[in-house]
PDB file of C-alpha atoms in Angstrom:
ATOM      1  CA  UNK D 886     157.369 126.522 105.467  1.00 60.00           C
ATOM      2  CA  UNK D 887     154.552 123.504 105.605  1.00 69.00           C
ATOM      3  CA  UNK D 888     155.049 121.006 103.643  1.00 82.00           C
ATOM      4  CA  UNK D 889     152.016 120.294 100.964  1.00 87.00           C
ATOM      5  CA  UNK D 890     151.257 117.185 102.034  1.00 88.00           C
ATOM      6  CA  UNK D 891     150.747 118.381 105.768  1.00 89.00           C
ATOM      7  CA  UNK D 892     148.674 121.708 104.180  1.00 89.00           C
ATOM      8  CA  UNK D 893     146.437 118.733 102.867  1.00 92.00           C
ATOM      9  CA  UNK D 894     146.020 116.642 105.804  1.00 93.00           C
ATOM     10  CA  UNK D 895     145.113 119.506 107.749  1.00 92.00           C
ATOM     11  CA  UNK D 896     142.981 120.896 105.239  1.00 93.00           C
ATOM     12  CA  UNK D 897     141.377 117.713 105.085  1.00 95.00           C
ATOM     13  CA  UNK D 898     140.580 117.330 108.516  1.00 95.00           C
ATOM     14  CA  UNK D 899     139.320 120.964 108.604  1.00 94.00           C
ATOM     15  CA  UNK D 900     136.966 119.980 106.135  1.00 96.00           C
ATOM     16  CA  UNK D 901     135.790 116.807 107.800  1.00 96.00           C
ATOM     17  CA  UNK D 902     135.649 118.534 111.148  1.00 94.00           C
ATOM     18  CA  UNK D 903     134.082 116.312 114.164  1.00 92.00           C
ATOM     19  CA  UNK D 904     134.979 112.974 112.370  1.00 94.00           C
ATOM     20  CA  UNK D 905     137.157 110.512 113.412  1.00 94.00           C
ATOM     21  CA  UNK D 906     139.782 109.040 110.533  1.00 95.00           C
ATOM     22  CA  UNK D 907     142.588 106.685 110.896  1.00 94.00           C
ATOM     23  CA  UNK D 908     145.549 107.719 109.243  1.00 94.00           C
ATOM     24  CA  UNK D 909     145.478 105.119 107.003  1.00 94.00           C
ATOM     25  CA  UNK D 910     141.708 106.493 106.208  1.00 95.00           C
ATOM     26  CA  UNK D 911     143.751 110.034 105.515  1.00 96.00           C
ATOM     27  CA  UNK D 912     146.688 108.954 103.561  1.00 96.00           C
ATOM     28  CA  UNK D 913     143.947 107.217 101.308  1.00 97.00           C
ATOM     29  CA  UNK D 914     141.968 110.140 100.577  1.00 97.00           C
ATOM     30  CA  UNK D 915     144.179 112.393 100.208  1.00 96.00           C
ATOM     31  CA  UNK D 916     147.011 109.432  97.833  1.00 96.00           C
ATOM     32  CA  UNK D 917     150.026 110.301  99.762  1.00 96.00           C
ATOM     33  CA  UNK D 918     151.839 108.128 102.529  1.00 95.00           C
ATOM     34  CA  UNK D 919     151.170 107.368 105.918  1.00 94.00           C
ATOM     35  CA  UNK D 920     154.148 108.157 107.108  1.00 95.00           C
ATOM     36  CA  UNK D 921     153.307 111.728 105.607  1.00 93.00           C
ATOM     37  CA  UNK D 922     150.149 111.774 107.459  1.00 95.00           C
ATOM     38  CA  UNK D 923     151.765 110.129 110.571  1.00 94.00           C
ATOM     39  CA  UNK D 924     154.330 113.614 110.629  1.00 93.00           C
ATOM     40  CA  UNK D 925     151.524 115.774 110.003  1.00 93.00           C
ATOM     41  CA  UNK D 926     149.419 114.385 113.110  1.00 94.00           C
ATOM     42  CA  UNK D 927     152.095 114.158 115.597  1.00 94.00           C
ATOM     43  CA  UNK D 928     152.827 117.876 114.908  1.00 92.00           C
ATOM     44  CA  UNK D 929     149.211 119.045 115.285  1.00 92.00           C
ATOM     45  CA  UNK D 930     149.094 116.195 118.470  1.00 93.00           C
ATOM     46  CA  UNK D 931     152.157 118.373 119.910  1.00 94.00           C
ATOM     47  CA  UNK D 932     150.553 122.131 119.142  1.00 91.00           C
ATOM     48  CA  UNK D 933     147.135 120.648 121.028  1.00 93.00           C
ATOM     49  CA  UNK D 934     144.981 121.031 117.365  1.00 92.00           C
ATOM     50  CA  UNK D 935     144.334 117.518 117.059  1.00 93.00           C
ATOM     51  CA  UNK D 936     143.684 114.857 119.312  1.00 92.00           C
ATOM     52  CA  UNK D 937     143.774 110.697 119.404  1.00 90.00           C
ATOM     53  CA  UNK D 938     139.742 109.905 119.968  1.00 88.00           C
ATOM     54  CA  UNK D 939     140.090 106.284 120.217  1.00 82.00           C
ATOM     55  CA  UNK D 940     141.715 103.307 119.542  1.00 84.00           C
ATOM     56  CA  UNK D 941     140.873 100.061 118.321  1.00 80.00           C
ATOM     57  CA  UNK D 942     142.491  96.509 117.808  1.00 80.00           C
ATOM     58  CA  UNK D 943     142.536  94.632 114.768  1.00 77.00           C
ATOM     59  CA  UNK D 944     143.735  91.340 114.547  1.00 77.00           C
ATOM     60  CA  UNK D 945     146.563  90.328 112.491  1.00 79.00           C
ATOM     61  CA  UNK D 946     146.406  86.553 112.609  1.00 80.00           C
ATOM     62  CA  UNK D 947     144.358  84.261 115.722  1.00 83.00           C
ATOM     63  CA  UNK D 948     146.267  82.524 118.041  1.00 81.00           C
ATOM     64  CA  UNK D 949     147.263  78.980 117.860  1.00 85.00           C
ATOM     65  CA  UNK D 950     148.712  76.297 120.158  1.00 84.00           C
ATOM     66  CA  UNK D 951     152.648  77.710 119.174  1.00 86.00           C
ATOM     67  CA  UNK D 952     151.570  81.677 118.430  1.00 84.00           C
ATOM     68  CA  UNK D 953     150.206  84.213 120.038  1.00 84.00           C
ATOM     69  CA  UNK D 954     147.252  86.868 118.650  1.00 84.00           C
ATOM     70  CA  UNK D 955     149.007  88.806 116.136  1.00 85.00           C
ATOM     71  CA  UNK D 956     147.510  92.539 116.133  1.00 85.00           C
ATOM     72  CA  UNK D 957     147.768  96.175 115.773  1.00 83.00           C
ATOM     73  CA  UNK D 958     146.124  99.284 117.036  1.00 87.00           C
ATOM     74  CA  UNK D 959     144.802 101.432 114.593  1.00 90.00           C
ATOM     75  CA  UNK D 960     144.122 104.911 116.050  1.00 91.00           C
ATOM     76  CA  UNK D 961     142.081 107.224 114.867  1.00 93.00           C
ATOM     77  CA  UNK D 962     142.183 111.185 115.011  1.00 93.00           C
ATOM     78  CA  UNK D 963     139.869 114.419 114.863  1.00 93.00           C
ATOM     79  CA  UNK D 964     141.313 117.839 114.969  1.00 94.00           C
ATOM     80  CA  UNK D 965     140.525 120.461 118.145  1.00 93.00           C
ATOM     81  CA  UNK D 966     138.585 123.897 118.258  1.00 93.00           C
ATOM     82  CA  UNK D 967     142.309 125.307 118.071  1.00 89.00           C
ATOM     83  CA  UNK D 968     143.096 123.440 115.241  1.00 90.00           C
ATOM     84  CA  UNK D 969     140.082 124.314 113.695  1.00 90.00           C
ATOM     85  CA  UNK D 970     141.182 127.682 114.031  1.00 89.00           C
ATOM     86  CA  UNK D 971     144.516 126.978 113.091  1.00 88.00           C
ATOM     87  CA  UNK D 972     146.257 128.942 110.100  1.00 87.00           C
ATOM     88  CA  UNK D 973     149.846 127.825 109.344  1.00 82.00           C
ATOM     89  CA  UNK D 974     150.409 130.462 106.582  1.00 80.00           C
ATOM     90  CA  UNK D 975     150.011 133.031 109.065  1.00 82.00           C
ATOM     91  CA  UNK D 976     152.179 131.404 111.981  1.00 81.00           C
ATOM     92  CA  UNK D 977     154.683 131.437 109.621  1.00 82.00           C
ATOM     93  CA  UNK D 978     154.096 135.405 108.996  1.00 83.00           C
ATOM     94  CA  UNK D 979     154.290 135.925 112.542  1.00 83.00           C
ATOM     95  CA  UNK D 980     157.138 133.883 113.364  1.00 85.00           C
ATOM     96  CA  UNK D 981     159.237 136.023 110.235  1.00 84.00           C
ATOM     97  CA  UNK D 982     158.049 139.336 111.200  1.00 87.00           C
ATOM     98  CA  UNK D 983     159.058 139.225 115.023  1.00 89.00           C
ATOM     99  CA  UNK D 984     162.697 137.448 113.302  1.00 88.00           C
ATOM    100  CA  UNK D 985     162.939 141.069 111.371  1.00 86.00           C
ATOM    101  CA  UNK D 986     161.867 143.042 114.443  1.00 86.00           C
ATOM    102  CA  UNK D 987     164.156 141.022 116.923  1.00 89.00           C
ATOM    103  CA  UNK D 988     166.926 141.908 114.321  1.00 88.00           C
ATOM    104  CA  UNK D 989     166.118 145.428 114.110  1.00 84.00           C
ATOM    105  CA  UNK D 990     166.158 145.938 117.567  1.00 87.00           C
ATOM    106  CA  UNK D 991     170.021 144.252 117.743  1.00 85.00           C
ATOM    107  CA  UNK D 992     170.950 146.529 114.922  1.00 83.00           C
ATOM    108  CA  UNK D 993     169.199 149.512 116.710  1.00 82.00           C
ATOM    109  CA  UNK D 994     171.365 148.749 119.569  1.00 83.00           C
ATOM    110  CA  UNK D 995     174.538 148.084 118.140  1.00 81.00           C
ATOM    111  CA  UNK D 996     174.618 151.555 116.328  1.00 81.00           C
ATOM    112  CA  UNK D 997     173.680 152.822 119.692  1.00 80.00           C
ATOM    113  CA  UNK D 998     176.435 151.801 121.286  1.00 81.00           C
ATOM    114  CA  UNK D 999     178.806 152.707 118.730  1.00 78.00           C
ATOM    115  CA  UNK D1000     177.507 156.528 118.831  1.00 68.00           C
TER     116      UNK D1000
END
């Protein structure tokens, strides 16, 4: 089942297809966590629906004589045609109705072999 915070994110990127949005930028707009969004983006990042544009450094703290630059990349994120396309609800479907065949078939061939 998806999680609602992970129906919003991609929802919200659906909706704001062709921009680019840190996930700071998402967790923001939408008032849930990063780490949330962070889950959410990996998972569509592993199923090839979204994809890391760019990244960019911002910097922490300067540099002085006894520290180095202090920074950290902020990446930012756009879904794909696929994931544009992409309907969890309906995986999920899927995925349960070839479960139920796959265990009809078994039970199919267990009483077969029992006859």
């Amino acid at each position: 089942m998806v999680s609602v915070n992970s129906e919003k994110v991609l929802n919200f990127l659906k909706a704001h297809y062709g921009q680019e949005y840190s996930k700071q930028q998402i967790a923001d707009a939408l008032n849930i966590t990063v780490p949330a969004v962070t889950g959410t983006i990996n998972s569509l990042i592993k199923k090839n629906y979204a994809t890391t544009t760019r990244e960019e450094k911002e910097v922490i703290s300067e540099a002085t004589e006894t520290r180095k630059e202090r920074f950290r990349m902020i990446k930012y994120h756009t879904l794909t045609e696929s994931g544009l396309a992409y309907d969890p609800v309906a995986e999920e479907a899927a995925k349960a109705e070839q479960k139920a065949a796959e265990k009809a078939r078994k039970a199919a061939e267990k009483a077969a072999a029992k006859a």
